[in-house]
Each structure stands twice: as C-alpha cells, then as structure tokens.
Amino acid sequence: MLTSIFGAFKAFLKRTLQRLAVYLLAVFVVSPLTISLAFAEQKLVAIEGRTMGTTYHITWVAKSSFTAEQTANLQAKIDLRLLDINQAMSTYIPNSELSLFNKTASGTAQKVSAQLYRVLEMARKISVQSAGAYDITVGPLINLWGFGPDKRVTKAPSAEQIAAIRKRVGYQHLKLLADNKIKKEADLYLDLSSIAKGYAVDQLAKIVADAGFTAYLVEIGGELVSRGLKPQSQPWRIAIESPIAGRTVQRVVRVDDVAVATSGDYRNYFEEQGRRYSHIIDTATGRPITHNLASVTVLAENCALADGLATAFLAMGVEKSYLYAIDNGIEAFFIIKGKTGFIEKMTPGFAQRIVQ
C-alpha cells in the first residue's frame, strides 16, 4: 500500500508549492471591434486572500452593475466559511476539532461536526478504492522522515524507528460510527491536508453559485473548480507546470466545468549518500516510494475527490494510477521521469482538453 499526505504546516507549505504546478491563465484577449452588447454588460470580478498556509483566488462573470460593496459582502461570506472549515480540519489550530481528536487516547470515541465527518467519509472511500495508497493517518511516518513540522533530516531513520512508527499508521484503525461519531483504535494522528483544500474549493464554489453566478473559477493553492465560460464564450484555461527547474509550462489545458488538482514529488525530498528520498511514503514498508512518477493532474466532478486522487495517484505510480483512472472514468495527466527527460501520459478525455 502506498500513500502520501503532509503532516503539518511546514510540509504543507512545501506541498502547496508543488501543487501550484497548476496556476491560472485567466487572461483573455478580444478586439474592441468585436465586443458585443452582451459582453459590454458583463465583467470579470476577482478577489483573493489567504487560507490554509496558501492563497485563494476567485474570479466570476458578473453584470457590469455589480458593485464593490457587493463584492466585499461576498468575500466576507467566503472568509467566514474558510474560518469554519479550518476550525474543523486544521492540524495547526490547537483547538480545532481535528487537533482535539488527535490528542485523545486510543479507544476514544468523539462526536464531530457533520462537515468533518463527511470529509473523513470521503477520505476513507478513497483509501479503500486505492487499496490504501491514500491514507490520512500517515503523518507520523512523514514526520519521521523529516517532511513534517518536527525537523528536516538528512539521514534516513533506522529500521527499528520505522517499525515503531508504523504501528501508529493505518486508515483501517479509524472507525466512523453512527451519529457523526469517530473512534481511533490505535494512537492515530489524522491529517486532512491532502483533501481539505479540495473540500474548501467545493464549498467556496457553492457560495459563488448560490449568489447567482454561473460562470466562475475558484482556486486554493492550485486546486480549483470552474463552471461556465468567460465573456465572449471563452473557456477557462490553466497551465500545468513542468518538473524542470525554472517553473516552465508543460501544457495548457481547457478546464471548463470540472475540478482540477495536481500533486508532484519533484521539490520535496532530501539526499543521502547519492540517494534521493521522496516525501511520498509507502506505508507497506514505511519508506519513500521509488517509482518514477513526477507529477499527476486529476480532473474530477468535485475538487475534494480530485485532491485526494492526485495524492493517491502520485503514491501509486503511473501504471496502477492509469488503470485506476481508465476503470473509474477519471481523466488524468502524468509526467514521468525518463532516462533522458520527462515523458507524458494521459487519459483520452484529458487529451481532448489540451490546448497546447
């Protein structure tokens, strides 16, 4: 079983940099001679802010009469919702629901909010369907290898250290009971950083849609949802970053009416005696993975699912991930480390969205 999630803030910031492998191309060009009356009555409204150790950006198509005060009111709702999500799922807020549960002893049952329970359900479903490649309990192993908040190590831990920590890892030790109650049957430490951003994107998109907007793009730290089209029926587009140093663009992709998430392993690692250790951990061994998948971008019906699957796919490797994607109707784009450079592989549906 393979897995990858980030244990805490420091690793989460690094992971955010990786996952900013997807960034927005929200620029469109039109000739003044072709601006229609309908276009003249529309405008793009954009807001931004900070959350979850990264930034959020939201752009939507509004009537030209939409005011700055209305924009501020909508952003206030968005910021309040983000505070609520963080209070439920953050591992760096000491009194968040998740932090309080993490502090409880093995055998403890605790009632949690409906939204936290729902995200735990989604995480468990991905864990089961990916045969454990996705696991929100892997934080202690992430920390042991120096990719968590404790410290940055440059030496691999001993076999004895790995064996001791593995006893604290395993999604099957978390029980989801009736009435929004959860129970740990081991000394678990849960970390939802591999799905919470995606869930937050979905929730912010709902706020924008409930406000009456049908064309928008919502993004948090590179994870995003888009709906509808920009003015003059232009599609939303994103650029997928190449693993090559210098933040060059690998591909430009049309992403109308879809959720997108990206995960990569090409920035967060350390080297010892000429060997590179990735932050992606194989929980079957307690050691970093050794396959050659550098980055994966996933398209899905919602961003929580895309977020979790991007993490799972990166842990699984390209062969297993590609088969999973085909069998389950998931569109995905893989960048693979070859002997002389990077190789692309993508599902047929993803190929249809390639712009350049």
GROMACS .gro file of C-alpha atoms in nm:
model
  356
    1MET     CA    1   0.000   0.000   0.000
    2LEU     CA    2   0.128   0.340  -0.089
    3THR     CA    3   0.037   0.679   0.046
    4SER     CA    4   0.123   1.043   0.062
    5ILE     CA    5  -0.007   1.325   0.274
    6PHE     CA    6   0.151   1.611   0.451
    7GLY     CA    7   0.182   1.607   0.825
    8ALA     CA    8   0.174   1.977   0.915
    9PHE     CA    9   0.234   2.335   0.824
   10LYS     CA   10   0.594   2.327   0.707
   11ALA     CA   11   0.542   2.028   0.481
   12PHE     CA   12   0.205   2.166   0.380
   13LEU     CA   13   0.369   2.487   0.254
   14LYS     CA   14   0.614   2.279   0.051
   15ARG     CA   15   0.334   2.068  -0.082
   16THR     CA   16   0.148   2.389  -0.174
   17LEU     CA   17   0.446   2.490  -0.387
   18GLN     CA   18   0.431   2.155  -0.564
   19ARG     CA   19   0.066   2.171  -0.615
   20LEU     CA   20   0.094   2.520  -0.758
   21ALA     CA   21   0.211   2.320  -1.057
   22VAL     CA   22  -0.135   2.425  -1.171
   23TYR     CA   23  -0.177   2.803  -1.197
   24LEU     CA   24  -0.438   3.016  -1.363
   25LEU     CA   25  -0.441   3.157  -1.713
   26ALA     CA   26  -0.734   3.388  -1.663
   27VAL     CA   27  -0.627   3.634  -1.932
   28PHE     CA   28  -0.834   3.669  -2.244
   29VAL     CA   29  -0.787   3.889  -2.549
   30VAL     CA   30  -1.062   4.047  -2.755
   31SER     CA   31  -1.062   4.307  -3.026
   32PRO     CA   32  -1.253   4.628  -2.947
   33LEU     CA   33  -1.424   4.587  -3.282
   34THR     CA   34  -1.580   4.256  -3.182
   35ILE     CA   35  -1.712   4.342  -2.838
   36SER     CA   36  -2.079   4.258  -2.837
   37LEU     CA   37  -2.351   4.429  -2.637
   38ALA     CA   38  -2.380   4.121  -2.418
   39PHE     CA   39  -2.009   4.135  -2.344
   40ALA     CA   40  -2.029   4.505  -2.265
   41GLU     CA   41  -2.288   4.423  -1.996
   42GLN     CA   42  -2.052   4.174  -1.830
   43LYS     CA   43  -1.729   4.198  -1.641
   44LEU     CA   44  -1.485   3.973  -1.458
   45VAL     CA   45  -1.474   4.027  -1.083
   46ALA     CA   46  -1.178   3.886  -0.890
   47ILE     CA   47  -1.095   3.855  -0.521
   48GLU     CA   48  -0.808   3.693  -0.334
   49GLY     CA   49  -0.697   3.617   0.019
   50ARG     CA   50  -0.500   3.379   0.237
   51THR     CA   51  -0.604   3.049   0.390
   52MET     CA   52  -0.456   2.710   0.484
   53GLY     CA   53  -0.100   2.835   0.456
   54THR     CA   54  -0.151   2.946   0.096
   55THR     CA   55  -0.367   3.180  -0.110
   56TYR     CA   56  -0.708   3.168  -0.272
   57HIS     CA   57  -0.823   3.336  -0.592
   58ILE     CA   58  -1.182   3.356  -0.714
   59THR     CA   59  -1.296   3.505  -1.044
   60TRP     CA   60  -1.653   3.521  -1.168
   61VAL     CA   61  -1.853   3.676  -1.451
   62ALA     CA   62  -2.092   3.943  -1.323
   63LYS     CA   63  -2.310   4.212  -1.467
   64SER     CA   64  -2.131   4.541  -1.522
   65SER     CA   65  -2.350   4.692  -1.248
   66PHE     CA   66  -2.208   4.460  -0.980
   67THR     CA   67  -2.062   4.689  -0.715
   68ALA     CA   68  -1.753   4.688  -0.498
   69GLU     CA   69  -1.977   4.667  -0.191
   70GLN     CA   70  -2.144   4.354  -0.326
   71THR     CA   71  -1.801   4.207  -0.392
   72ALA     CA   72  -1.690   4.283  -0.036
   73ASN     CA   73  -2.004   4.122   0.106
   74LEU     CA   74  -1.946   3.805  -0.094
   75GLN     CA   75  -1.582   3.789   0.012
   76ALA     CA   76  -1.687   3.826   0.377
   77LYS     CA   77  -1.905   3.515   0.340
   78ILE     CA   78  -1.618   3.330   0.179
   79ASP     CA   79  -1.369   3.423   0.451
   80LEU     CA   80  -1.617   3.320   0.721
   81ARG     CA   81  -1.667   2.981   0.557
   82LEU     CA   82  -1.292   2.929   0.536
   83LEU     CA   83  -1.256   3.004   0.906
   84ASP     CA   84  -1.523   2.745   0.979
   85ILE     CA   85  -1.351   2.479   0.768
   86ASN     CA   86  -1.013   2.549   0.926
   87GLN     CA   87  -1.162   2.530   1.275
   88ALA     CA   88  -1.287   2.183   1.190
   89MET     CA   89  -0.993   2.038   0.993
   90SER     CA   90  -0.670   2.224   1.066
   91THR     CA   91  -0.382   2.045   1.236
   92TYR     CA   92  -0.214   2.371   1.333
   93ILE     CA   93  -0.506   2.524   1.523
   94PRO     CA   94  -0.466   2.368   1.871
   95ASN     CA   95  -0.838   2.366   1.949
   96SER     CA   96  -0.969   2.262   1.608
   97GLU     CA   97  -1.193   1.957   1.600
   98LEU     CA   98  -0.924   1.753   1.434
   99SER     CA   99  -0.648   1.866   1.670
  100LEU     CA  100  -0.859   1.783   1.974
  101PHE     CA  101  -0.931   1.435   1.836
  102ASN     CA  102  -0.563   1.380   1.760
  103LYS     CA  103  -0.483   1.446   2.126
  104THR     CA  104  -0.720   1.178   2.254
  105ALA     CA  105  -0.605   0.833   2.357
  106SER     CA  106  -0.656   0.516   2.155
  107GLY     CA  107  -1.007   0.380   2.206
  108THR     CA  108  -1.163   0.725   2.234
  109ALA     CA  109  -1.489   0.798   2.052
  110GLN     CA  110  -1.577   1.158   1.977
  111LYS     CA  111  -1.868   1.330   1.806
  112VAL     CA  112  -1.761   1.571   1.535
  113SER     CA  113  -1.931   1.820   1.305
  114ALA     CA  114  -2.119   1.697   1.001
  115GLN     CA  115  -1.864   1.855   0.765
  116LEU     CA  116  -1.564   1.691   0.932
  117TYR     CA  117  -1.742   1.355   0.933
  118ARG     CA  118  -1.825   1.398   0.563
  119VAL     CA  119  -1.463   1.467   0.470
  120LEU     CA  120  -1.348   1.166   0.673
  121GLU     CA  121  -1.602   0.956   0.482
  122MET     CA  122  -1.463   1.080   0.150
  123ALA     CA  123  -1.106   1.015   0.263
  124ARG     CA  124  -1.190   0.662   0.375
  125LYS     CA  125  -1.361   0.588   0.043
  126ILE     CA  126  -1.051   0.694  -0.149
  127SER     CA  127  -0.834   0.485   0.085
  128VAL     CA  128  -1.044   0.174   0.025
  129GLN     CA  129  -1.072   0.222  -0.351
  130SER     CA  130  -0.698   0.290  -0.386
  131ALA     CA  131  -0.605  -0.014  -0.174
  132GLY     CA  132  -0.451   0.211   0.088
  133ALA     CA  133  -0.246   0.427  -0.147
  134TYR     CA  134  -0.426   0.719   0.012
  135ASP     CA  135  -0.413   0.729   0.392
  136ILE     CA  136  -0.479   1.028   0.618
  137THR     CA  137  -0.302   0.859   0.912
  138VAL     CA  138   0.048   0.859   0.759
  139GLY     CA  139   0.158   1.180   0.933
  140PRO     CA  140   0.387   1.011   1.189
  141LEU     CA  141   0.588   0.848   0.909
  142ILE     CA  142   0.606   1.178   0.721
  143ASN     CA  143   0.745   1.339   1.037
  144LEU     CA  144   0.993   1.055   1.094
  145TRP     CA  145   1.145   1.107   0.751
  146GLY     CA  146   1.179   1.481   0.815
  147PHE     CA  147   0.900   1.611   0.592
  148GLY     CA  148   0.673   1.719   0.876
  149PRO     CA  149   0.686   2.001   1.132
  150ASP     CA  150   0.929   1.837   1.371
  151LYS     CA  151   1.254   1.880   1.181
  152ARG     CA  152   1.426   1.845   0.847
  153VAL     CA  153   1.652   1.539   0.848
  154THR     CA  154   1.931   1.449   0.610
  155LYS     CA  155   1.972   1.090   0.727
  156ALA     CA  156   1.732   0.801   0.681
  157PRO     CA  157   1.578   0.665   1.004
  158SER     CA  158   1.668   0.318   1.128
  159ALA     CA  159   1.461   0.006   1.062
  160GLU     CA  160   1.370  -0.001   1.431
  161GLN     CA  161   1.242   0.356   1.424
  162ILE     CA  162   1.034   0.285   1.114
  163ALA     CA  163   0.883  -0.031   1.265
  164ALA     CA  164   0.781   0.153   1.582
  165ILE     CA  165   0.609   0.435   1.397
  166ARG     CA  166   0.425   0.206   1.155
  167LYS     CA  167   0.218   0.079   1.448
  168ARG     CA  168   0.052   0.423   1.455
  169VAL     CA  169  -0.040   0.422   1.086
  170GLY     CA  170  -0.338   0.269   0.906
  171TYR     CA  171  -0.670   0.416   0.795
  172GLN     CA  172  -0.847   0.094   0.899
  173HIS     CA  173  -0.782   0.189   1.264
  174LEU     CA  174  -1.018   0.487   1.233
  175LYS     CA  175  -1.382   0.388   1.279
  176LEU     CA  176  -1.668   0.601   1.151
  177LEU     CA  177  -1.964   0.535   1.378
  178ALA     CA  178  -2.327   0.645   1.372
  179ASP     CA  179  -2.441   0.995   1.468
  180ASN     CA  180  -2.120   1.163   1.338
  181LYS     CA  181  -1.902   0.985   1.593
  182ILE     CA  182  -1.549   0.870   1.516
  183LYS     CA  183  -1.319   0.638   1.709
  184LYS     CA  184  -0.949   0.561   1.693
  185GLU     CA  185  -0.830   0.208   1.761
  186ALA     CA  186  -0.461   0.298   1.759
  187ASP     CA  187  -0.255   0.602   1.851
  188LEU     CA  188  -0.353   0.775   1.528
  189TYR     CA  189  -0.269   1.122   1.405
  190LEU     CA  190  -0.507   1.238   1.132
  191ASP     CA  191  -0.405   1.494   0.871
  192LEU     CA  192  -0.653   1.614   0.609
  193SER     CA  193  -0.421   1.848   0.419
  194SER     CA  194  -0.449   1.621   0.114
  195ILE     CA  195  -0.825   1.670   0.086
  196ALA     CA  196  -0.925   1.973   0.296
  197LYS     CA  197  -0.819   2.226   0.032
  198GLY     CA  198  -1.023   2.046  -0.230
  199TYR     CA  199  -1.323   2.037   0.002
  200ALA     CA  200  -1.281   2.409   0.072
  201VAL     CA  201  -1.272   2.483  -0.302
  202ASP     CA  202  -1.603   2.299  -0.342
  203GLN     CA  203  -1.758   2.493  -0.055
  204LEU     CA  204  -1.647   2.831  -0.189
  205ALA     CA  205  -1.778   2.739  -0.534
  206LYS     CA  206  -2.114   2.667  -0.374
  207ILE     CA  207  -2.118   3.014  -0.216
  208VAL     CA  208  -2.046   3.175  -0.553
  209ALA     CA  209  -2.314   2.964  -0.725
  210ASP     CA  210  -2.568   3.037  -0.450
  211ALA     CA  211  -2.505   3.407  -0.512
  212GLY     CA  212  -2.644   3.354  -0.860
  213PHE     CA  213  -2.328   3.328  -1.068
  214THR     CA  214  -2.299   3.055  -1.329
  215ALA     CA  215  -1.951   3.127  -1.466
  216TYR     CA  216  -1.661   3.128  -1.222
  217LEU     CA  217  -1.325   2.982  -1.127
  218VAL     CA  218  -1.237   2.910  -0.762
  219GLU     CA  219  -0.879   2.819  -0.667
  220ILE     CA  220  -0.694   2.748  -0.342
  221GLY     CA  221  -0.324   2.672  -0.363
  222GLY     CA  222  -0.353   2.534  -0.716
  223GLU     CA  223  -0.663   2.318  -0.662
  224LEU     CA  224  -0.963   2.456  -0.847
  225VAL     CA  225  -1.317   2.428  -0.976
  226SER     CA  226  -1.452   2.606  -1.282
  227ARG     CA  227  -1.802   2.646  -1.416
  228GLY     CA  228  -1.938   2.810  -1.729
  229LEU     CA  229  -1.741   3.030  -1.966
  230LYS     CA  230  -1.568   3.367  -1.953
  231PRO     CA  231  -1.712   3.661  -2.153
  232GLN     CA  232  -1.736   3.601  -2.528
  233SER     CA  233  -1.770   3.229  -2.453
  234GLN     CA  234  -1.401   3.188  -2.380
  235PRO     CA  235  -1.310   2.875  -2.177
  236TRP     CA  236  -1.114   2.884  -1.855
  237ARG     CA  237  -0.758   2.762  -1.906
  238ILE     CA  238  -0.477   2.657  -1.675
  239ALA     CA  239  -0.108   2.587  -1.725
  240ILE     CA  240   0.046   2.269  -1.589
  241GLU     CA  241   0.398   2.330  -1.467
  242SER     CA  242   0.688   2.121  -1.589
  243PRO     CA  243   0.903   1.945  -1.328
  244ILE     CA  244   1.204   2.104  -1.498
  245ALA     CA  245   1.364   2.378  -1.286
  246GLY     CA  246   1.252   2.728  -1.375
  247ARG     CA  247   0.875   2.679  -1.349
  248THR     CA  248   0.823   2.632  -1.722
  249VAL     CA  249   0.486   2.536  -1.867
  250GLN     CA  250   0.436   2.171  -1.964
  251ARG     CA  251   0.086   2.201  -2.108
  252VAL     CA  252  -0.206   2.444  -2.130
  253VAL     CA  253  -0.542   2.281  -2.065
  254ARG     CA  254  -0.907   2.384  -2.104
  255VAL     CA  255  -1.084   2.328  -1.772
  256ASP     CA  256  -1.443   2.442  -1.814
  257ASP     CA  257  -1.697   2.268  -1.584
  258VAL     CA  258  -1.452   2.047  -1.397
  259ALA     CA  259  -1.247   2.023  -1.078
  260VAL     CA  260  -0.867   2.002  -1.100
  261ALA     CA  261  -0.590   1.903  -0.859
  262THR     CA  262  -0.218   1.839  -0.906
  263SER     CA  263   0.041   1.665  -0.692
  264GLY     CA  264   0.416   1.630  -0.752
  265ASP     CA  265   0.725   1.494  -0.579
  266TYR     CA  266   0.998   1.688  -0.755
  267ARG     CA  267   1.059   1.957  -0.491
  268ASN     CA  268   1.014   1.795  -0.151
  269TYR     CA  269   1.298   1.547  -0.091
  270PHE     CA  270   1.643   1.504   0.063
  271GLU     CA  271   1.956   1.319  -0.048
  272GLU     CA  272   2.190   1.093   0.148
  273GLN     CA  273   2.497   0.926   0.001
  274GLY     CA  274   2.377   0.995  -0.351
  275ARG     CA  275   2.029   0.851  -0.293
  276ARG     CA  276   1.720   1.068  -0.323
  277TYR     CA  277   1.441   1.024  -0.068
  278SER     CA  278   1.095   1.147  -0.171
  279HIS     CA  279   0.831   1.268   0.075
  280ILE     CA  280   0.589   1.014  -0.074
  281ILE     CA  281   0.576   0.724   0.170
  282ASP     CA  282   0.494   0.359   0.106
  283THR     CA  283   0.312   0.252   0.421
  284ALA     CA  284   0.374  -0.114   0.340
  285THR     CA  285   0.743  -0.052   0.407
  286GLY     CA  286   0.741   0.280   0.592
  287ARG     CA  287   0.991   0.410   0.338
  288PRO     CA  288   0.976   0.661   0.050
  289ILE     CA  289   0.850   0.534  -0.283
  290THR     CA  290   1.096   0.456  -0.561
  291HIS     CA  291   0.887   0.482  -0.879
  292ASN     CA  292   0.940   0.747  -1.148
  293LEU     CA  293   0.610   0.941  -1.147
  294ALA     CA  294   0.699   1.309  -1.101
  295SER     CA  295   0.360   1.480  -1.126
  296VAL     CA  296  -0.005   1.397  -1.179
  297THR     CA  297  -0.301   1.622  -1.257
  298VAL     CA  298  -0.651   1.486  -1.198
  299LEU     CA  299  -0.987   1.606  -1.331
  300ALA     CA  300  -1.297   1.506  -1.135
  301GLU     CA  301  -1.655   1.604  -1.062
  302ASN     CA  302  -1.557   1.776  -0.736
  303CYS     CA  303  -1.231   1.913  -0.602
  304ALA     CA  304  -1.220   1.705  -0.282
  305LEU     CA  305  -1.215   1.391  -0.497
  306ALA     CA  306  -0.957   1.537  -0.738
  307ASP     CA  307  -0.741   1.643  -0.444
  308GLY     CA  308  -0.742   1.302  -0.279
  309LEU     CA  309  -0.692   1.111  -0.604
  310ALA     CA  310  -0.398   1.329  -0.709
  311THR     CA  311  -0.227   1.232  -0.384
  312ALA     CA  312  -0.320   0.865  -0.423
  313PHE     CA  313  -0.207   0.850  -0.786
  314LEU     CA  314   0.130   1.004  -0.707
  315ALA     CA  315   0.181   0.738  -0.441
  316MET     CA  316   0.058   0.450  -0.661
  317GLY     CA  317   0.281   0.517  -0.960
  318VAL     CA  318   0.178   0.565  -1.320
  319GLU     CA  319   0.090   0.206  -1.415
  320LYS     CA  320  -0.158   0.145  -1.135
  321SER     CA  321  -0.289   0.502  -1.147
  322TYR     CA  322  -0.356   0.496  -1.519
  323LEU     CA  323  -0.551   0.170  -1.494
  324TYR     CA  324  -0.749   0.305  -1.199
  325ALA     CA  325  -0.831   0.623  -1.393
  326ILE     CA  326  -0.948   0.431  -1.701
  327ASP     CA  327  -1.155   0.184  -1.497
  328ASN     CA  328  -1.323   0.459  -1.294
  329GLY     CA  329  -1.380   0.725  -1.559
  330ILE     CA  330  -1.122   0.967  -1.416
  331GLU     CA  331  -0.926   1.192  -1.650
  332ALA     CA  332  -0.559   1.234  -1.558
  333PHE     CA  333  -0.228   1.363  -1.690
  334PHE     CA  334   0.102   1.208  -1.582
  335ILE     CA  335   0.457   1.343  -1.609
  336ILE     CA  336   0.709   1.060  -1.575
  337LYS     CA  337   1.082   1.079  -1.514
  338GLY     CA  338   1.263   0.908  -1.802
  339LYS     CA  339   1.630   0.836  -1.859
  340THR     CA  340   1.680   1.144  -2.077
  341GLY     CA  341   1.392   1.368  -1.972
  342PHE     CA  342   1.025   1.372  -1.884
  343ILE     CA  343   0.758   1.166  -2.059
  344GLU     CA  344   0.386   1.246  -2.078
  345LYS     CA  345   0.099   1.004  -2.045
  346MET     CA  346  -0.268   1.098  -2.032
  347THR     CA  347  -0.617   0.950  -2.049
  348PRO     CA  348  -0.814   1.004  -2.372
  349GLY     CA  349  -1.054   1.252  -2.211
  350PHE     CA  350  -0.768   1.462  -2.078
  351ALA     CA  351  -0.605   1.468  -2.422
  352GLN     CA  352  -0.919   1.632  -2.563
  353ARG     CA  353  -0.871   1.926  -2.326
  354ILE     CA  354  -0.512   2.002  -2.429
  355VAL     CA  355  -0.481   2.349  -2.583
  356GLN     CA  356  -0.106   2.350  -2.637
   0.00000   0.00000   0.00000
